[in-house]
One Martini backbone bead per residue (centre of mass of N, CA, C, O) as a GRO file, in nm:
protein
  445
    1GLY     BB    1  -7.888   1.412   7.760
    2GLU     BB    2  -8.045   1.157   7.903
    3VAL     BB    3  -8.146   1.015   8.180
    4ARG     BB    4  -8.058   0.708   8.342
    5ILE     BB    5  -7.863   0.756   8.612
    6VAL     BB    6  -7.836   0.759   8.976
    7ARG     BB    7  -7.560   0.830   9.189
    8LYS     BB    8  -7.501   0.756   9.557
    9PHE     BB    9  -7.173   0.811   9.749
   10ASP     BB   10  -6.901   0.718   9.959
   11VAL     BB   11  -6.568   0.844  10.030
   12LEU     BB   12  -6.237   0.741  10.153
   13PHE     BB   13  -5.969   0.911  10.281
   14GLU     BB   14  -5.646   0.809  10.357
   15ASP     BB   15  -5.390   0.946  10.513
   16VAL     BB   16  -5.374   1.252  10.411
   17ILE     BB   17  -5.147   1.399  10.553
   18GLU     BB   18  -4.911   1.202  10.481
   19LYS     BB   19  -4.951   1.216  10.167
   20LYS     BB   20  -5.037   1.443  10.050
   21PRO     BB   21  -5.228   1.490   9.778
   22LYS     BB   22  -5.017   1.543   9.555
   23LYS     BB   23  -4.997   1.205   9.545
   24GLU     BB   24  -5.263   1.099   9.589
   25VAL     BB   25  -5.574   0.981   9.689
   26VAL     BB   26  -5.761   0.688   9.716
   27GLY     BB   27  -6.066   0.613   9.735
   28GLN     BB   28  -6.336   0.454   9.922
   29ILE     BB   29  -6.629   0.295   9.861
   30VAL     BB   30  -6.850   0.216  10.113
   31ASN     BB   31  -7.202   0.233  10.005
   32ASP     BB   32  -7.122   0.087   9.715
   33ALA     BB   33  -7.087  -0.169   9.477
   34CYS     BB   34  -6.971   0.027   9.267
   35ASP     BB   35  -6.704  -0.018   8.987
   36THR     BB   36  -6.699   0.231   8.783
   37TYR     BB   37  -6.543   0.412   8.997
   38GLN     BB   38  -6.284   0.687   9.069
   39CYS     BB   39  -6.141   0.835   9.365
   40LYS     BB   40  -5.943   1.153   9.420
   41LEU     BB   41  -5.708   1.337   9.618
   42ARG     BB   42  -5.598   1.653   9.470
   43THR     BB   43  -5.316   1.883   9.378
   44VAL     BB   44  -5.368   2.130   9.135
   45ARG     BB   45  -5.273   2.435   9.106
   46GLY     BB   46  -5.363   2.531   9.408
   47LYS     BB   47  -5.586   2.286   9.397
   48THR     BB   48  -5.814   2.117   9.568
   49GLY     BB   49  -5.972   1.776   9.465
   50ILE     BB   50  -6.219   1.574   9.308
   51TYR     BB   51  -6.133   1.290   9.113
   52VAL     BB   52  -6.306   1.146   8.846
   53SER     BB   53  -6.341   0.818   8.712
   54SER     BB   54  -6.346   0.560   8.471
   55ILE     BB   55  -6.317   0.180   8.430
   56GLN     BB   56  -6.519   0.043   8.235
   57LYS     BB   57  -6.689   0.307   8.082
   58ASP     BB   58  -6.827   0.501   7.887
   59ASN     BB   59  -6.937   0.836   8.006
   60LEU     BB   60  -7.212   1.068   8.088
   61VAL     BB   61  -7.150   1.343   8.335
   62SER     BB   62  -7.236   1.438   8.637
   63VAL     BB   63  -7.046   1.604   8.913
   64ARG     BB   64  -7.100   1.583   9.287
   65ALA     BB   65  -6.883   1.716   9.545
   66ARG     BB   66  -6.868   1.647   9.892
   67LEU     BB   67  -6.700   1.772  10.155
   68LYS     BB   68  -6.641   1.672  10.486
   69GLY     BB   69  -6.690   1.879  10.806
   70SER     BB   70  -6.703   1.991  11.109
   71LYS     BB   71  -6.862   2.286  11.021
   72PHE     BB   72  -6.848   2.221  10.694
   73ASP     BB   73  -6.945   2.193  10.365
   74VAL     BB   74  -6.790   2.115  10.059
   75GLU     BB   75  -6.890   2.225   9.691
   76ALA     BB   76  -6.872   2.065   9.375
   77ARG     BB   77  -6.888   2.094   9.009
   78ALA     BB   78  -6.909   1.870   8.710
   79GLY     BB   79  -6.811   1.749   8.368
   80GLY     BB   80  -6.849   1.503   8.124
   81ARG     BB   81  -6.646   1.274   7.922
   82LEU     BB   82  -6.588   0.946   8.007
   83ARG     BB   83  -6.330   0.721   7.991
   84ALA     BB   84  -6.209   0.433   7.987
   85ASN     BB   85  -5.949   0.332   8.190
   86ASN     BB   86  -5.869   0.621   8.284
   87ALA     BB   87  -5.820   0.833   8.075
   88ASN     BB   88  -5.985   1.034   8.252
   89GLN     BB   89  -6.095   1.340   8.408
   90ILE     BB   90  -6.304   1.494   8.682
   91GLU     BB   91  -6.276   1.806   8.818
   92CYS     BB   92  -6.326   1.894   9.146
   93LYS     BB   93  -6.300   2.221   9.302
   94LEU     BB   94  -6.253   2.338   9.628
   95MET     BB   95  -5.972   2.429   9.747
   96THR     BB   96  -5.733   2.519   9.919
   97PRO     BB   97  -5.469   2.340  10.089
   98ASP     BB   98  -5.485   2.507  10.373
   99ARG     BB   99  -5.807   2.422  10.432
  100LEU     BB  100  -5.794   2.088  10.436
  101ILE     BB  101  -5.769   2.043  10.764
  102GLY     BB  102  -6.092   2.098  10.820
  103PHE     BB  103  -6.176   1.771  10.705
  104ILE     BB  104  -6.007   1.637  10.903
  105ASP     BB  105  -5.963   1.415  11.108
  106MET     BB  106  -5.791   1.246  11.358
  107ASN     BB  107  -5.701   1.002  11.150
  108GLY     BB  108  -5.640   1.160  10.865
  109ASN     BB  109  -5.952   1.165  10.730
  110ALA     BB  110  -6.151   1.168  10.446
  111CYS     BB  111  -6.507   1.276  10.343
  112ALA     BB  112  -6.729   1.202  10.065
  113ASN     BB  113  -6.990   1.304   9.849
  114ILE     BB  114  -7.126   1.140   9.571
  115LYS     BB  115  -7.276   1.266   9.257
  116ILE     BB  116  -7.399   1.066   8.977
  117ILE     BB  117  -7.486   1.142   8.662
  118GLU     BB  118  -7.626   0.954   8.399
  119TYR     BB  119  -7.623   0.971   8.019
  120ARG     BB  120  -7.776   0.940   7.725
  121ASP     BB  121  -7.659   0.908   7.424
  122GLN     BB  122  -7.670   1.158   7.173
  123GLU     BB  123  -7.746   1.346   6.936
  124GLN     BB  124  -7.625   1.713   6.858
  125ASN     BB  125  -7.793   1.782   6.558
  126THR     BB  126  -8.079   1.887   6.685
  127LEU     BB  127  -8.136   2.194   6.723
  128MET     BB  128  -8.278   2.386   6.535
  129ALA     BB  129  -8.545   2.415   6.674
  130ALA     BB  130  -8.466   2.521   6.936
  131GLU     BB  131  -8.320   2.795   6.847
  132THR     BB  132  -8.575   2.962   6.790
  133LYS     BB  133  -8.610   3.010   7.108
  134SER     BB  134  -8.351   3.214   7.071
  135PRO     BB  135  -8.280   3.525   7.061
  136MET     BB  136  -7.973   3.559   7.014
  137LEU     BB  137  -7.962   3.362   6.767
  138LYS     BB  138  -8.188   3.516   6.577
  139GLU     BB  139  -8.001   3.793   6.569
  140ARG     BB  140  -7.786   3.669   6.396
  141SER     BB  141  -7.573   3.594   6.187
  142SER     BB  142  -7.502   3.348   5.984
  143PHE     BB  143  -7.187   3.331   6.037
  144LEU     BB  144  -7.228   3.318   6.355
  145GLN     BB  145  -7.406   3.058   6.352
  146LYS     BB  146  -7.184   2.866   6.272
  147LEU     BB  147  -7.008   2.937   6.533
  148ASP     BB  148  -7.189   2.869   6.743
  149SER     BB  149  -7.185   2.620   6.968
  150ARG     BB  150  -7.486   2.563   7.009
  151ARG     BB  151  -7.543   2.506   6.713
  152ARG     BB  152  -7.309   2.270   6.698
  153GLY     BB  153  -7.322   2.087   6.982
  154LEU     BB  154  -7.073   2.219   7.205
  155VAL     BB  155  -7.255   2.185   7.456
  156GLU     BB  156  -7.141   2.068   7.739
  157LEU     BB  157  -7.018   1.906   7.981
  158GLY     BB  158  -6.673   1.996   8.002
  159SER     BB  159  -6.674   2.215   7.802
  160GLN     BB  160  -6.505   2.474   7.613
  161VAL     BB  161  -6.553   2.832   7.647
  162VAL     BB  162  -6.599   3.177   7.438
  163PRO     BB  163  -6.690   3.471   7.517
  164VAL     BB  164  -6.810   3.715   7.302
  165TRP     BB  165  -6.790   4.061   7.190
  166SER     BB  166  -6.901   4.357   6.997
  167THR     BB  167  -6.940   4.568   7.244
  168LEU     BB  168  -6.869   4.767   7.510
  169SER     BB  169  -7.118   4.710   7.655
  170GLU     BB  170  -7.116   4.417   7.637
  171ARG     BB  171  -6.845   4.397   7.793
  172SER     BB  172  -6.928   4.481   8.065
  173ARG     BB  173  -7.189   4.296   8.106
  174LEU     BB  174  -7.014   4.041   8.121
  175ALA     BB  175  -6.814   4.133   8.333
  176ARG     BB  176  -7.041   4.162   8.573
  177MET     BB  177  -7.060   3.820   8.547
  178GLY     BB  178  -6.762   3.724   8.485
  179LEU     BB  179  -6.723   3.770   8.172
  180TYR     BB  180  -6.423   3.733   7.959
  181GLY     BB  181  -6.302   3.816   7.678
  182GLY     BB  182  -6.106   3.560   7.582
  183VAL     BB  183  -6.188   3.319   7.779
  184ASP     BB  184  -6.163   3.015   7.931
  185TYR     BB  185  -6.440   2.792   7.985
  186THR     BB  186  -6.571   2.556   8.197
  187ILE     BB  187  -6.861   2.346   8.213
  188GLU     BB  188  -6.997   2.248   8.531
  189ARG     BB  189  -7.327   2.304   8.472
  190ILE     BB  190  -7.674   2.212   8.357
  191VAL     BB  191  -7.974   2.404   8.383
  192VAL     BB  192  -8.301   2.354   8.360
  193GLN     BB  193  -8.613   2.298   8.401
  194ASN     BB  194  -8.687   2.229   8.736
  195ASP     BB  195  -8.383   2.194   8.816
  196GLU     BB  196  -8.256   2.044   8.591
  197ASP     BB  197  -8.002   1.836   8.495
  198SER     BB  198  -7.768   1.850   8.200
  199PHE     BB  199  -7.561   1.767   7.955
  200VAL     BB  200  -7.695   1.975   7.748
  201TYR     BB  201  -7.787   2.208   7.566
  202LYS     BB  202  -8.070   2.459   7.624
  203PRO     BB  203  -8.289   2.682   7.595
  204ASN     BB  204  -8.264   2.875   7.872
  205CYS     BB  205  -8.035   2.797   8.022
  206VAL     BB  206  -7.806   2.720   8.293
  207ILE     BB  207  -7.497   2.793   8.333
  208TYR     BB  208  -7.163   2.665   8.470
  209LEU     BB  209  -6.869   2.875   8.529
  210ARG     BB  210  -6.522   2.811   8.472
  211PRO     BB  211  -6.214   2.872   8.452
  212SER     BB  212  -5.918   2.710   8.318
  213TYR     BB  213  -5.754   2.935   8.439
  214PRO     BB  214  -5.583   3.160   8.617
  215LEU     BB  215  -5.649   3.471   8.711
  216VAL     BB  216  -5.609   3.779   8.776
  217PRO     BB  217  -5.691   3.900   9.099
  218ARG     BB  218  -5.920   4.114   8.975
  219LEU     BB  219  -6.087   3.853   8.824
  220GLU     BB  220  -6.143   3.737   9.082
  221ARG     BB  221  -6.386   3.492   9.202
  222ARG     BB  222  -6.673   3.320   9.260
  223TRP     BB  223  -6.654   2.971   9.188
  224PRO     BB  224  -6.913   2.937   8.978
  225ILE     BB  225  -7.100   3.084   8.747
  226ALA     BB  226  -7.433   3.175   8.684
  227VAL     BB  227  -7.591   3.171   8.335
  228GLN     BB  228  -7.780   3.264   8.117
  229GLU     BB  229  -7.747   3.199   7.796
  230SER     BB  230  -7.908   3.436   7.641
  231LYS     BB  231  -7.684   3.649   7.754
  232ILE     BB  232  -7.544   3.543   7.538
  233ARG     BB  233  -7.444   3.605   7.217
  234LEU     BB  234  -7.140   3.465   7.182
  235LEU     BB  235  -7.035   3.124   7.147
  236LEU     BB  236  -6.721   2.965   7.161
  237SER     BB  237  -6.503   2.753   7.099
  238SER     BB  238  -6.169   2.729   7.152
  239ASN     BB  239  -6.066   2.657   6.872
  240ILE     BB  240  -6.245   2.882   6.714
  241TYR     BB  241  -6.100   3.095   6.858
  242ASN     BB  242  -5.829   3.063   6.797
  243ILE     BB  243  -5.829   3.069   6.500
  244PHE     BB  244  -5.970   3.337   6.471
  245ALA     BB  245  -5.743   3.487   6.606
  246ALA     BB  246  -5.512   3.418   6.413
  247LEU     BB  247  -5.638   3.540   6.157
  248SER     BB  248  -5.674   3.828   6.256
  249ALA     BB  249  -5.344   3.856   6.338
  250THR     BB  250  -5.280   3.790   6.026
  251ALA     BB  251  -5.435   4.032   5.914
  252LEU     BB  252  -5.314   4.256   6.089
  253ALA     BB  253  -5.011   4.218   5.982
  254PHE     BB  254  -5.066   4.254   5.689
  255THR     BB  255  -5.190   4.533   5.710
  256THR     BB  256  -4.966   4.666   5.844
  257MET     BB  257  -4.744   4.596   5.638
  258GLY     BB  258  -4.896   4.739   5.405
  259PHE     BB  259  -4.881   5.015   5.524
  260ALA     BB  260  -4.584   5.030   5.571
  261ALA     BB  261  -4.506   4.999   5.283
  262PHE     BB  262  -4.667   5.233   5.160
  263LEU     BB  263  -4.491   5.441   5.341
  264ALA     BB  264  -4.234   5.379   5.244
  265ALA     BB  265  -4.279   5.434   4.931
  266GLN     BB  266  -4.338   5.727   4.983
  267LEU     BB  267  -4.063   5.798   5.138
  268PHE     BB  268  -3.905   5.541   4.983
  269SER     BB  269  -3.615   5.444   4.745
  270PHE     BB  270  -3.487   5.256   4.522
  271THR     BB  271  -3.157   5.315   4.324
  272VAL     BB  272  -2.968   5.314   4.024
  273VAL     BB  273  -2.665   5.409   3.931
  274PRO     BB  274  -2.668   5.515   3.570
  275SER     BB  275  -2.333   5.630   3.595
  276MET     BB  276  -2.015   5.796   3.602
  277SER     BB  277  -2.069   6.105   3.715
  278MET     BB  278  -1.978   5.980   4.055
  279LYS     BB  279  -1.709   5.910   4.027
  280PRO     BB  280  -1.635   5.741   4.321
  281THR     BB  281  -1.864   5.763   4.506
  282LEU     BB  282  -2.046   5.637   4.271
  283GLU     BB  283  -2.100   5.338   4.125
  284PRO     BB  284  -2.216   5.193   3.896
  285GLY     BB  285  -2.488   5.005   4.024
  286SER     BB  286  -2.565   5.148   4.271
  287VAL     BB  287  -2.753   5.129   4.560
  288LEU     BB  288  -3.025   5.333   4.679
  289LEU     BB  289  -3.168   5.523   4.931
  290VAL     BB  290  -3.434   5.717   4.909
  291GLU     BB  291  -3.567   6.050   5.010
  292LYS     BB  292  -3.921   6.168   4.897
  293LEU     BB  293  -4.044   6.410   5.066
  294SER     BB  294  -3.949   6.670   4.988
  295PRO     BB  295  -4.030   6.671   4.679
  296LYS     BB  296  -4.332   6.657   4.798
  297TRP     BB  297  -4.330   6.954   4.933
  298LEU     BB  298  -4.278   7.117   4.696
  299GLN     BB  299  -4.511   7.032   4.506
  300GLN     BB  300  -4.727   7.157   4.690
  301ARG     BB  301  -4.641   7.435   4.713
  302ILE     BB  302  -4.646   7.486   4.401
  303LYS     BB  303  -4.978   7.385   4.371
  304PHE     BB  304  -5.038   7.654   4.580
  305GLY     BB  305  -4.848   7.882   4.514
  306ILE     BB  306  -4.573   7.838   4.678
  307PRO     BB  307  -4.297   7.918   4.710
  308PRO     BB  308  -4.023   7.735   4.692
  309ASP     BB  309  -3.807   7.596   4.956
  310LEU     BB  310  -3.444   7.567   4.952
  311THR     BB  311  -3.269   7.607   5.192
  312PHE     BB  312  -3.203   7.308   5.272
  313TYR     BB  313  -3.030   7.326   5.060
  314LYS     BB  314  -2.698   7.231   5.017
  315SER     BB  315  -2.358   7.249   4.950
  316GLY     BB  316  -2.300   6.858   4.878
  317ASP     BB  317  -2.552   6.765   4.814
  318ILE     BB  318  -2.710   6.491   4.732
  319ILE     BB  319  -2.927   6.415   4.453
  320LEU     BB  320  -3.243   6.340   4.314
  321PHE     BB  321  -3.378   6.343   3.958
  322ARG     BB  322  -3.599   6.398   3.706
  323PRO     BB  323  -3.536   6.441   3.399
  324PRO     BB  324  -3.586   6.679   3.169
  325SER     BB  325  -3.668   6.701   2.836
  326GLU     BB  326  -3.423   6.834   2.762
  327LEU     BB  327  -3.200   6.650   2.862
  328ARG     BB  328  -3.304   6.399   2.702
  329SER     BB  329  -3.238   6.532   2.419
  330ILE     BB  330  -2.955   6.555   2.454
  331ILE     BB  331  -2.857   6.267   2.494
  332GLU     BB  332  -2.999   6.151   2.237
  333THR     BB  333  -2.823   6.335   2.049
  334SER     BB  334  -2.528   6.210   2.158
  335LYS     BB  335  -2.538   5.940   2.082
  336LYS     BB  336  -2.510   6.056   1.755
  337SER     BB  337  -2.255   6.149   1.802
  338GLN     BB  338  -1.906   6.143   1.828
  339ILE     BB  339  -1.826   6.077   2.117
  340GLN     BB  340  -1.917   5.749   2.103
  341GLN     BB  341  -1.651   5.709   1.913
  342GLN     BB  342  -1.424   5.835   2.081
  343ALA     BB  343  -1.566   5.736   2.361
  344PRO     BB  344  -1.677   5.433   2.467
  345ASN     BB  345  -1.639   5.430   2.790
  346THR     BB  346  -1.847   5.651   2.854
  347ASN     BB  347  -2.163   5.564   2.777
  348ASN     BB  348  -2.292   5.554   3.078
  349TRP     BB  349  -2.357   5.856   3.115
  350PHE     BB  350  -2.617   5.873   2.960
  351ALA     BB  351  -2.862   5.717   3.049
  352PRO     BB  352  -3.181   5.720   2.894
  353ARG     BB  353  -3.343   5.529   3.121
  354ALA     BB  354  -3.348   5.691   3.371
  355ASP     BB  355  -3.549   5.792   3.624
  356LEU     BB  356  -3.284   5.888   3.793
  357PHE     BB  357  -3.066   6.159   3.857
  358VAL     BB  358  -2.718   6.205   4.012
  359LYS     BB  359  -2.627   6.465   4.191
  360ARG     BB  360  -2.453   6.779   4.304
  361ILE     BB  361  -2.431   7.050   4.488
  362ALA     BB  362  -2.282   7.385   4.402
  363ALA     BB  363  -2.531   7.566   4.383
  364VAL     BB  364  -2.741   7.829   4.509
  365PRO     BB  365  -2.918   8.088   4.548
  366GLY     BB  366  -2.695   8.368   4.477
  367ASP     BB  367  -2.481   8.231   4.348
  368HIS     BB  368  -2.155   8.248   4.171
  369VAL     BB  369  -2.089   8.150   3.830
  370PHE     BB  370  -1.824   8.008   3.663
  371ILE     BB  371  -1.773   7.909   3.295
  372ASP     BB  372  -1.539   7.742   3.127
  373ALA     BB  373  -1.529   7.690   2.784
  374GLN     BB  374  -1.289   7.511   2.748
  375THR     BB  375  -1.295   7.317   3.048
  376LEU     BB  376  -1.564   7.333   3.215
  377THR     BB  377  -1.465   7.502   3.460
  378VAL     BB  378  -1.582   7.564   3.803
  379SER     BB  379  -1.694   7.869   3.966
  380VAL     BB  380  -1.780   7.970   4.327
  381ASN     BB  381  -1.747   8.264   4.434
  382GLY     BB  382  -1.425   8.219   4.319
  383HIS     BB  383  -1.408   7.903   4.319
  384LEU     BB  384  -1.230   7.610   4.217
  385LEU     BB  385  -1.378   7.345   4.123
  386GLU     BB  386  -1.300   7.023   4.205
  387PRO     BB  387  -1.279   6.734   4.172
  388PHE     BB  388  -1.505   6.477   4.339
  389PRO     BB  389  -1.280   6.366   4.546
  390PHE     BB  390  -1.024   6.492   4.619
  391PRO     BB  391  -0.752   6.283   4.498
  392TYR     BB  392  -0.982   6.006   4.413
  393ALA     BB  393  -1.010   6.038   4.123
  394ASP     BB  394  -1.064   5.900   3.850
  395ALA     BB  395  -0.915   5.902   3.560
  396VAL     BB  396  -1.148   5.980   3.352
  397CYS     BB  397  -1.195   6.263   3.520
  398GLU     BB  398  -0.888   6.384   3.378
  399ASP     BB  399  -0.934   6.336   3.090
  400PRO     BB  400  -0.880   6.518   2.809
  401GLN     BB  401  -1.049   6.384   2.588
  402VAL     BB  402  -1.316   6.359   2.737
  403THR     BB  403  -1.356   6.669   2.793
  404SER     BB  404  -1.362   6.730   2.471
  405ASP     BB  405  -1.625   6.598   2.437
  406LEU     BB  406  -1.791   6.779   2.619
  407VAL     BB  407  -1.741   7.035   2.502
  408ARG     BB  408  -1.866   6.981   2.248
  409LEU     BB  409  -2.145   6.936   2.361
  410TRP     BB  410  -2.171   7.240   2.490
  411ARG     BB  411  -2.159   7.376   2.205
  412SER     BB  412  -2.406   7.226   2.061
  413VAL     BB  413  -2.594   7.362   2.282
  414HIS     BB  414  -2.495   7.713   2.292
  415ARG     BB  415  -2.358   7.812   2.035
  416GLU     BB  416  -2.082   7.883   2.177
  417GLU     BB  417  -1.749   8.030   2.338
  418ASN     BB  418  -1.832   8.141   2.583
  419ASN     BB  419  -1.850   8.208   2.869
  420GLU     BB  420  -1.985   8.192   3.185
  421ASP     BB  421  -2.192   8.434   3.373
  422PHE     BB  422  -2.353   8.405   3.691
  423VAL     BB  423  -2.680   8.381   3.885
  424VAL     BB  424  -2.860   8.200   4.083
  425PRO     BB  425  -3.165   8.177   4.090
  426PRO     BB  426  -3.430   8.134   4.197
  427ASP     BB  427  -3.565   7.793   4.226
  428PHE     BB  428  -3.262   7.736   4.189
  429ILE     BB  429  -2.995   7.475   4.108
  430PHE     BB  430  -2.644   7.355   4.095
  431VAL     BB  431  -2.516   7.096   3.920
  432LEU     BB  432  -2.274   6.812   3.975
  433GLY     BB  433  -2.040   6.617   3.909
  434ASP     BB  434  -1.783   6.444   4.028
  435CYS     BB  435  -1.716   6.349   3.733
  436PRO     BB  436  -1.694   6.615   3.493
  437ALA     BB  437  -1.586   6.459   3.212
  438VAL     BB  438  -1.915   6.284   3.220
  439SER     BB  439  -2.107   6.540   3.314
  440VAL     BB  440  -2.430   6.594   3.273
  441ASP     BB  441  -2.526   6.917   3.354
  442SER     BB  442  -2.562   7.229   3.404
  443ARG     BB  443  -2.358   7.325   3.202
  444ILE     BB  444  -2.558   7.222   2.965
  445TRP     BB  445  -2.879   7.290   3.113
   0.00000   0.00000   0.00000
């Protein structure tokens, strides 16, 4: 923006103490016939300042407001685009309200000197040639160049910008200057060569920045701060930064969720109970949440030649396992047997396509197991195992006809009618279904 005109005038704010500028004190311009601007003394968010607005027309301006005191003056600068009919204001923050008493005379009035520089509105999209002179802009990748507010012509008086750092060392360097990553700053002044004010950014200019909102006490300092623009590697507009931060947070959330889902898939899974063999504890079609870490740990031990440790498996535990090929072969064969015709209601317990079978541990390594060849009842260490949980078993689990069908399957597999009496060897467990009449389990294979 090229300088068009400079205006200087004094403003009188009357009865400041009585009105207490929280309700605004409209100033009177006392030594200038200018009727373009209006000035107010206000206290907003714990800061007292002078607010300048435009009455008649749109203007690009920078404002210096100096409030006169009995011992010293206090001054603040700001700038931006003013819209006609008091549509917006430029605020020059001066002090905290408790210090205002030192700038009020005996009549309760306050006086300020205002300097307004008006700029000629120009297109801001012709900065490409100037950018080549900025070493920071030349170092950036093409993607960051497109985001930087300086390249996009968005750095001007009154605009909000956010400094962004890419390394910890750069973060510390900016923090020492008062630039904190992710904090919105308002540009109050732009100074170019020969200490001239400018409305828009120019390479190697000095920009005066103030946080757009109060910071935590340990980050506060005397504002505004003056910073050479070339020392800021990346300067984003508030809108671009908020969009970028939202996208980054969303991507991080999805990444975290994806990792959590992957981790959960490695540790847990859902499976459907495929048959009647665990009735009434588990009904066919019930969905189970299965812990998969224990078998993976066993597989790793076996992979490295370490004997599997089965001591954490206890009698009575319910487990799921992938059926070995021998078991699948038995089930496929039994489908063609007489069992399916004689007991059609029991066909659910075959479950030939189930990925996982579910059974209950009846005996662990070292236990003595006895199987009666006539009834397929099981005794462990001399104790007869009743259908589990007794006496709430389903009627089919004690149906003699169904049991006889299972006995025929047992004989077809074992090719004999003798009882079995053995000790569970190391690295093996003996499993049964809670509904023994329809369970193809360790009695059969």
